[in-house]
Amino acid sequence: MTERNLKVVLGSRPEGKPTVDNFRVEEGPLPVAAEGQVLVRNQWLSIDPYMRGRMMDIRTYAEPVALGDVMVGDTAGVVVASRHPDFAPGDPVAAYLGWQRFGVAEGGALRRVDPRIPLSVSLGAAGMPGVTAWVGLLDLCQPKAGETVVVSAASGGVGSVAGQLARIAGCRVVGIAGGADKCRHVTEALGFDACLDYRAEDFRQQLKAAVPKGIDCIFDNVGGPVLEALIGRINPFARVTLCGAISEVDNPSPTGLRRLLPLIVNRVKLQGFIVGDHLERWPVAIADLSGHVAAGRIRYHETLAEGLEAAPQALLDLLAGRSLGKQLVRIP
Ligand SMILES: NC(=O)c1ccc[n+]([C@@H]2O[C@H](COP(=O)([O-])OP(=O)(O)OC[C@H]3O[C@@H](n4cnc5c(N)ncnc54)[C@H](OP(=O)(O)O)[C@@H]3O)[C@@H](O)[C@H]2O)c1
């Protein structure tokens, strides 16, 4: 029997919170590689918060997914057929082929995976989330040894790497995460100096105690009340990397920053950024991150969903904070 493609398409746009019914699983023929292209069998799909935005009919920094189209996403897999001179069947590659088992990519859009790391890690610590942490922390926050760095969503794909890079840079690193289990993971497995549960009633008092010398760098993934609390402990000439604002997703009236005076009197630099604007930094970032992972200096945890049919629920789990580390889908 000839093999068929399996894909997950966007069936409808969410009204309010997304549900699994917004997606549809479909079968179809295998795509065919044209001259210069490569056919890849995906083994891993990365699930990321930006996918929530792509479900909406709103243009932000990227186009929305059209109804009936395959959901977008980073993938890692193995070359099946190649009409590009740089790739041969069996090569492990990372690409942006979306929620499907087979996909065709231009050869120039494929990334060869470093053989020192597992294929799945090319979607996590040594993939887009890792590069986001690397650019946002090292290029934008520019931490110096001895400084205090605070990372929110610290147990997640981006935050876990940002905090470990700050530790490697010789900083005191404090993570913020939801719940005792995530915090234990952040200190015990990832080696942060401290981790605070932002849902604790005395969160602000705990924060004060955890950053006795104030905060020199905030790597913020969540926005809202957490960022506001961190700004209250900011040091002169601190840097704030605004990486994400996941607390605003599904929140019809998000609470923003109401404390601007500490930013002004401390001459703080806030920088929003999108990792896709820094393509020239990807090769050096991925090489550096792969080296750290291979040497065990950066550790990672993966939450795995089995099969493409499980991808919609995996996205809902990620957004609700039910996954730990990098959320992936294994594609059999
Ligand atoms: N700027 C860029 O180019 C770029 C690139 C990639 C990712 N990002 C952003 O980086 C952030 C992290 O991405 P990721 O892939 O590493 O995801 P992740 O951290 O693995 O997963 C998202 C986490 O957000 C936390 N969260 C959810 N709702 C929250 C709320 N209301 N308040 C506080 N925390 C909440 C949850 O952790 P807890 O259980 O700890 O609450 C959840 O595990 C996201 O905001 C994403 O949009 C930005």
Coordinates of C-alpha atoms and ligand atoms in Angstrom, one line a residue:
M1 CA 0.0 0.0 0.0
T2 CA 1.4 3.5 -0.9
E3 CA 2.0 5.7 2.1
R4 CA -0.4 8.7 2.7
N5 CA 0.2 12.0 4.3
L6 CA -1.5 12.8 7.6
K7 CA -2.1 16.5 8.5
V8 CA -3.9 18.7 11.0
V9 CA -5.6 21.7 9.5
L10 CA -7.3 24.7 11.1
G11 CA -11.0 24.0 10.8
S12 CA -12.4 27.1 12.5
R13 CA -11.2 30.2 14.4
P14 CA -11.7 30.2 18.2
E15 CA -14.3 32.3 19.8
G16 CA -12.8 32.9 23.2
K17 CA -10.5 30.1 24.3
P18 CA -9.4 27.6 21.5
T19 CA -10.6 24.0 21.7
V20 CA -9.6 20.8 20.0
D21 CA -12.7 21.2 17.8
N22 CA -11.0 24.2 16.0
F23 CA -8.8 21.6 14.3
R24 CA -9.4 18.8 11.8
V25 CA -7.2 15.7 11.0
E26 CA -7.0 14.9 7.3
E27 CA -5.3 12.4 5.0
G28 CA -3.9 13.2 1.6
P29 CA -1.4 12.1 -1.0
L30 CA 2.3 12.5 -0.4
P31 CA 3.8 15.9 -1.6
V32 CA 6.3 15.6 -4.4
A33 CA 9.7 17.4 -4.3
A34 CA 10.4 19.6 -7.4
E35 CA 13.9 20.6 -8.5
G36 CA 15.8 22.2 -5.6
Q37 CA 13.4 20.7 -3.0
V38 CA 13.5 17.9 -0.5
L39 CA 10.8 15.5 0.8
V40 CA 11.0 15.1 4.6
R41 CA 9.3 12.6 6.8
N42 CA 8.7 14.5 10.1
Q43 CA 9.3 12.7 13.3
W44 CA 8.9 15.6 15.7
L45 CA 6.6 18.7 15.8
S46 CA 7.3 21.6 18.0
I47 CA 4.3 23.1 19.8
D48 CA 4.8 26.8 20.6
P49 CA 2.7 29.7 22.1
Y50 CA 2.8 31.7 18.8
M51 CA 0.5 29.1 17.2
R52 CA -2.3 30.6 19.3
G53 CA -2.0 33.9 17.5
R54 CA -1.9 32.2 14.1
M55 CA -5.3 30.7 14.7
M56 CA -6.8 34.2 14.8
D57 CA -7.7 36.3 11.7
I58 CA -5.4 39.1 12.9
R59 CA -2.1 40.0 11.2
T60 CA 0.6 40.6 13.8
Y61 CA 4.2 40.1 12.7
A62 CA 3.1 37.1 10.7
E63 CA 0.1 36.0 8.6
P64 CA -2.6 34.0 10.2
V65 CA -3.2 30.4 9.1
A66 CA -6.0 30.3 6.5
L67 CA -9.0 28.1 7.3
G68 CA -8.4 24.6 5.8
D69 CA -4.7 25.1 5.7
V70 CA -2.1 22.9 7.6
M71 CA -1.2 24.5 10.9
V72 CA 2.3 26.0 10.8
G73 CA 5.1 24.7 13.0
D74 CA 8.7 23.7 13.3
T75 CA 9.5 20.1 12.6
A76 CA 12.4 17.7 12.7
G77 CA 12.7 14.6 10.6
V78 CA 14.6 12.6 8.0
V79 CA 15.1 13.2 4.3
V80 CA 13.1 10.7 2.2
A81 CA 13.9 12.0 -1.3
S82 CA 16.1 14.9 -2.4
R83 CA 16.4 17.0 -5.5
H84 CA 18.9 19.3 -3.8
P85 CA 22.6 18.6 -4.0
D86 CA 23.3 19.3 -0.3
F87 CA 20.8 16.7 1.0
A88 CA 20.5 12.9 0.7
P89 CA 18.0 10.4 1.9
G90 CA 18.5 9.6 5.6
D91 CA 19.9 13.1 6.5
P92 CA 18.4 14.4 9.8
V93 CA 17.0 17.9 9.3
A94 CA 15.0 20.6 11.0
A95 CA 12.4 22.6 8.9
Y96 CA 9.2 24.6 9.2
L97 CA 6.8 22.0 7.6
G98 CA 3.8 22.3 9.9
W99 CA 1.5 19.8 11.6
Q100 CA 2.0 17.0 9.1
R101 CA 3.9 13.7 8.6
F102 CA 5.4 14.5 5.3
G103 CA 6.4 17.9 3.9
V104 CA 8.4 19.4 1.0
A105 CA 10.9 22.2 1.7
E106 CA 13.3 24.2 -0.4
G107 CA 16.8 22.9 0.3
G108 CA 17.9 26.3 1.5
A109 CA 15.1 26.3 4.1
L110 CA 16.4 23.1 5.8
R111 CA 18.8 23.1 8.8
R112 CA 21.1 20.1 9.1
V113 CA 20.9 18.8 12.7
D114 CA 24.1 18.6 14.8
P115 CA 24.8 14.9 15.2
R116 CA 25.9 15.5 18.8
I117 CA 22.3 16.2 19.9
P118 CA 19.0 14.2 19.7
L119 CA 16.8 15.2 16.7
S120 CA 14.1 16.5 19.1
V121 CA 16.5 19.0 20.7
S122 CA 16.8 20.8 17.4
L123 CA 13.3 22.0 18.1
G124 CA 14.0 23.0 21.8
A125 CA 17.2 24.0 23.5
A126 CA 19.1 24.0 20.2
G127 CA 16.2 25.3 18.1
M128 CA 13.9 28.3 17.9
P129 CA 13.2 28.5 21.7
G130 CA 16.9 28.2 22.5
V131 CA 17.9 30.8 19.9
T132 CA 15.2 33.1 21.4
A133 CA 16.7 32.7 24.8
W134 CA 20.3 33.2 23.4
V135 CA 19.5 36.4 21.5
G136 CA 17.2 37.8 24.1
L137 CA 19.6 37.2 27.0
L138 CA 23.1 37.5 25.6
D139 CA 22.6 40.1 22.8
L140 CA 19.8 42.2 24.4
C141 CA 20.2 41.8 28.2
Q142 CA 24.0 41.5 28.1
P143 CA 24.3 40.0 31.6
K144 CA 27.6 40.4 33.5
A145 CA 29.0 38.0 36.1
G146 CA 27.7 38.8 39.5
E147 CA 24.5 40.5 38.3
T148 CA 21.0 39.2 39.2
V149 CA 18.9 37.9 36.3
V150 CA 15.2 37.0 36.7
V151 CA 13.5 34.8 34.1
S152 CA 9.7 34.3 34.0
A153 CA 8.1 31.1 32.6
A154 CA 11.4 29.6 33.9
S155 CA 10.6 26.0 33.4
G156 CA 9.4 26.4 29.8
G157 CA 11.2 25.9 26.4
V158 CA 12.6 29.5 26.3
G159 CA 12.9 30.4 30.0
S160 CA 14.8 27.2 30.9
V161 CA 17.5 28.0 28.4
A162 CA 17.6 31.7 29.2
G163 CA 18.2 31.0 32.9
Q164 CA 20.9 28.4 32.2
L165 CA 22.7 30.8 29.9
A166 CA 22.6 33.4 32.7
R167 CA 24.0 30.9 35.1
I168 CA 26.8 30.0 32.6
A169 CA 27.5 33.8 32.4
G170 CA 28.1 33.8 36.2
C171 CA 24.9 35.5 37.3
R172 CA 22.6 34.9 40.2
V173 CA 19.5 33.5 38.5
V174 CA 16.0 33.6 39.9
G175 CA 13.2 31.8 38.0
I176 CA 9.4 32.5 38.2
A177 CA 7.1 29.5 37.5
G178 CA 3.6 28.3 38.3
G179 CA 3.6 25.8 41.2
A180 CA 6.0 24.0 43.5
D181 CA 6.7 21.1 41.1
K182 CA 7.9 23.4 38.4
C183 CA 9.9 25.4 40.8
R184 CA 11.6 22.3 42.2
H185 CA 12.5 21.3 38.6
V186 CA 13.9 24.8 37.9
T187 CA 16.3 24.8 40.9
E188 CA 17.1 21.1 41.2
A189 CA 17.3 20.0 37.5
L190 CA 18.2 23.3 35.8
G191 CA 20.4 24.7 38.6
F192 CA 18.8 28.2 39.1
D193 CA 19.7 29.8 42.4
A194 CA 16.0 30.2 43.4
C195 CA 12.5 29.9 41.9
L196 CA 9.3 31.6 43.0
D197 CA 5.7 30.5 42.4
Y198 CA 4.0 33.6 41.1
R199 CA 0.6 32.3 42.4
A200 CA 1.8 32.3 46.0
E201 CA 0.0 34.9 48.1
D202 CA 3.3 36.3 49.4
F203 CA 5.0 36.3 46.0
R204 CA 6.1 39.9 46.3
Q205 CA 7.7 39.4 49.7
Q206 CA 9.4 36.2 48.4
L207 CA 10.7 38.2 45.4
K208 CA 12.2 40.9 47.7
A209 CA 14.0 38.2 49.7
A210 CA 15.2 36.4 46.5
V211 CA 16.8 39.4 44.9
P212 CA 18.6 41.2 47.9
K213 CA 20.8 43.2 45.5
G214 CA 17.8 44.1 43.2
I215 CA 17.4 43.0 39.5
D216 CA 19.8 43.8 36.7
C217 CA 18.2 41.9 33.9
I218 CA 14.6 40.7 33.4
F219 CA 13.9 38.1 30.7
D220 CA 10.2 38.3 30.6
N221 CA 7.9 35.7 28.9
V222 CA 4.6 36.5 30.6
G223 CA 3.9 40.2 31.1
G224 CA 1.0 41.3 33.3
P225 CA 1.3 41.3 37.1
V226 CA 4.5 39.2 37.2
L227 CA 6.4 41.8 35.1
E228 CA 4.9 44.6 37.2
A229 CA 6.2 43.0 40.4
L230 CA 9.7 42.5 38.9
I231 CA 9.8 46.2 37.8
G232 CA 9.4 47.1 41.5
R233 CA 12.8 45.6 42.3
I234 CA 14.7 47.0 39.3
N235 CA 18.2 48.3 39.6
P236 CA 19.8 51.4 37.9
F237 CA 20.7 50.7 34.3
A238 CA 18.9 47.4 34.2
R239 CA 17.8 45.8 30.9
V240 CA 14.4 44.2 30.3
T241 CA 14.0 41.8 27.4
L242 CA 10.3 41.6 26.5
C243 CA 10.1 38.2 25.0
G244 CA 6.5 37.2 25.5
A245 CA 3.3 38.2 27.2
I246 CA 1.5 34.9 27.5
S247 CA -0.7 36.2 30.4
E248 CA -2.4 38.5 27.9
V249 CA -3.5 35.6 25.7
D250 CA -7.2 34.8 26.2
N251 CA -7.3 37.7 28.7
P252 CA -9.8 40.3 27.3
S253 CA -8.6 43.1 29.6
P254 CA -5.0 42.4 30.4
T255 CA -3.4 44.4 33.2
G256 CA -0.3 46.1 31.9
L257 CA 2.6 48.0 33.5
R258 CA 1.2 50.6 35.9
R259 CA 4.6 51.3 37.5
L260 CA 6.6 53.4 35.0
L261 CA 8.5 55.6 37.5
P262 CA 11.0 53.0 38.5
L263 CA 11.9 52.5 34.8
I264 CA 12.6 56.2 34.4
V265 CA 14.5 56.9 37.6
N266 CA 16.6 53.8 37.1
R267 CA 17.3 54.6 33.4
V268 CA 16.1 51.1 32.4
K269 CA 16.2 49.8 28.9
L270 CA 13.2 47.8 27.7
Q271 CA 13.5 45.9 24.4
G272 CA 10.8 43.9 22.7
F273 CA 12.1 41.5 20.0
I274 CA 11.1 38.8 17.6
V275 CA 13.7 36.1 17.1
G276 CA 13.0 35.9 13.4
D277 CA 14.5 39.4 13.0
H278 CA 17.8 38.0 14.1
L279 CA 18.4 35.4 11.4
E280 CA 22.1 36.3 11.2
R281 CA 22.6 35.2 14.8
W282 CA 20.9 31.7 14.4
P283 CA 24.0 29.8 13.1
V284 CA 26.3 31.0 15.9
A285 CA 23.5 30.6 18.5
I286 CA 22.6 27.1 17.4
A287 CA 26.3 26.0 17.4
D288 CA 26.8 27.4 20.9
L289 CA 23.6 25.9 22.3
S290 CA 24.3 22.5 20.7
G291 CA 27.8 22.6 22.3
H292 CA 26.3 23.4 25.7
V293 CA 23.7 20.6 25.4
A294 CA 26.2 18.0 24.2
A295 CA 28.5 18.9 27.2
G296 CA 25.6 18.7 29.7
R297 CA 25.9 22.4 30.6
I298 CA 22.4 23.1 29.4
R299 CA 19.8 20.5 30.5
Y300 CA 16.4 20.1 29.0
H301 CA 13.1 18.4 29.7
E302 CA 10.5 17.4 27.1
T303 CA 6.8 16.9 27.4
L304 CA 5.7 14.5 24.7
A305 CA 2.3 14.0 23.0
E306 CA 2.0 10.9 20.9
G307 CA 0.8 11.3 17.3
L308 CA -0.5 14.2 15.2
E309 CA -4.0 13.6 16.4
A310 CA -2.8 14.7 19.9
A311 CA -1.3 18.0 18.6
P312 CA -4.4 20.2 19.3
Q313 CA -4.6 19.1 22.9
A314 CA -0.8 19.5 23.3
L315 CA -1.2 23.2 22.2
L316 CA -4.0 23.7 24.8
D317 CA -1.9 22.1 27.5
L318 CA 1.1 24.3 26.7
L319 CA -1.1 27.5 26.9
A320 CA -2.6 26.4 30.2
G321 CA 0.8 25.7 31.7
R322 CA 0.3 21.9 31.9
S323 CA 3.5 21.0 30.1
L324 CA 7.0 21.1 31.6
G325 CA 10.0 22.1 29.5
K326 CA 9.6 21.8 25.7
Q327 CA 6.2 20.6 24.4
L328 CA 6.7 18.3 21.5
V329 CA 4.6 15.9 19.4
R330 CA 6.1 12.6 18.3
I331 CA 5.0 11.6 14.8
P332 CA 5.0 7.9 14.3
Ligands
LIG1 N1 9.9 37.1 21.0 C1 10.1 36.0 20.3 O1 10.7 35.9 19.2 C2 9.6 34.7 20.9 C3 10.0 33.4 20.4 C4 9.6 32.3 21.1 C5 8.7 32.4 22.2 N2 8.4 33.6 22.7 C6 7.5 33.8 23.9 O2 8.2 33.2 24.9 C7 7.3 32.8 25.9 C8 7.7 31.4 26.3 O3 7.6 30.5 25.2 P1 7.8 28.9 25.4 O4 7.7 28.3 24.0 O5 9.1 28.7 26.1 O6 6.6 28.5 26.2 P2 6.6 27.7 27.6 O7 7.2 28.7 28.6 O8 7.2 26.4 27.5 O9 5.0 27.6 27.9 C9 4.3 28.7 28.3 C10 4.3 28.9 29.8 O10 3.7 30.1 30.1 C11 3.2 30.1 31.4 N3 2.0 30.8 31.6 C12 0.8 30.6 30.9 N4 -0.1 31.5 31.3 C13 0.5 32.3 32.2 C14 0.0 33.4 33.0 N5 -1.2 33.9 32.9 N6 0.9 34.0 33.8 C15 2.2 33.6 33.9 N7 2.7 32.5 33.2 C16 1.8 31.9 32.4 C17 3.1 28.6 31.8 O11 4.0 28.3 32.8 P3 3.7 28.3 34.3 O12 3.1 27.0 34.6 O13 5.0 28.5 34.9 O14 2.7 29.5 34.6 C18 3.4 27.9 30.5 O15 4.1 26.7 30.8 C19 5.9 32.9 25.3 O16 5.3 34.1 25.8 C20 6.2 33.0 23.8 O17 5.2 33.7 23.1 C21 8.8 34.8 22.1

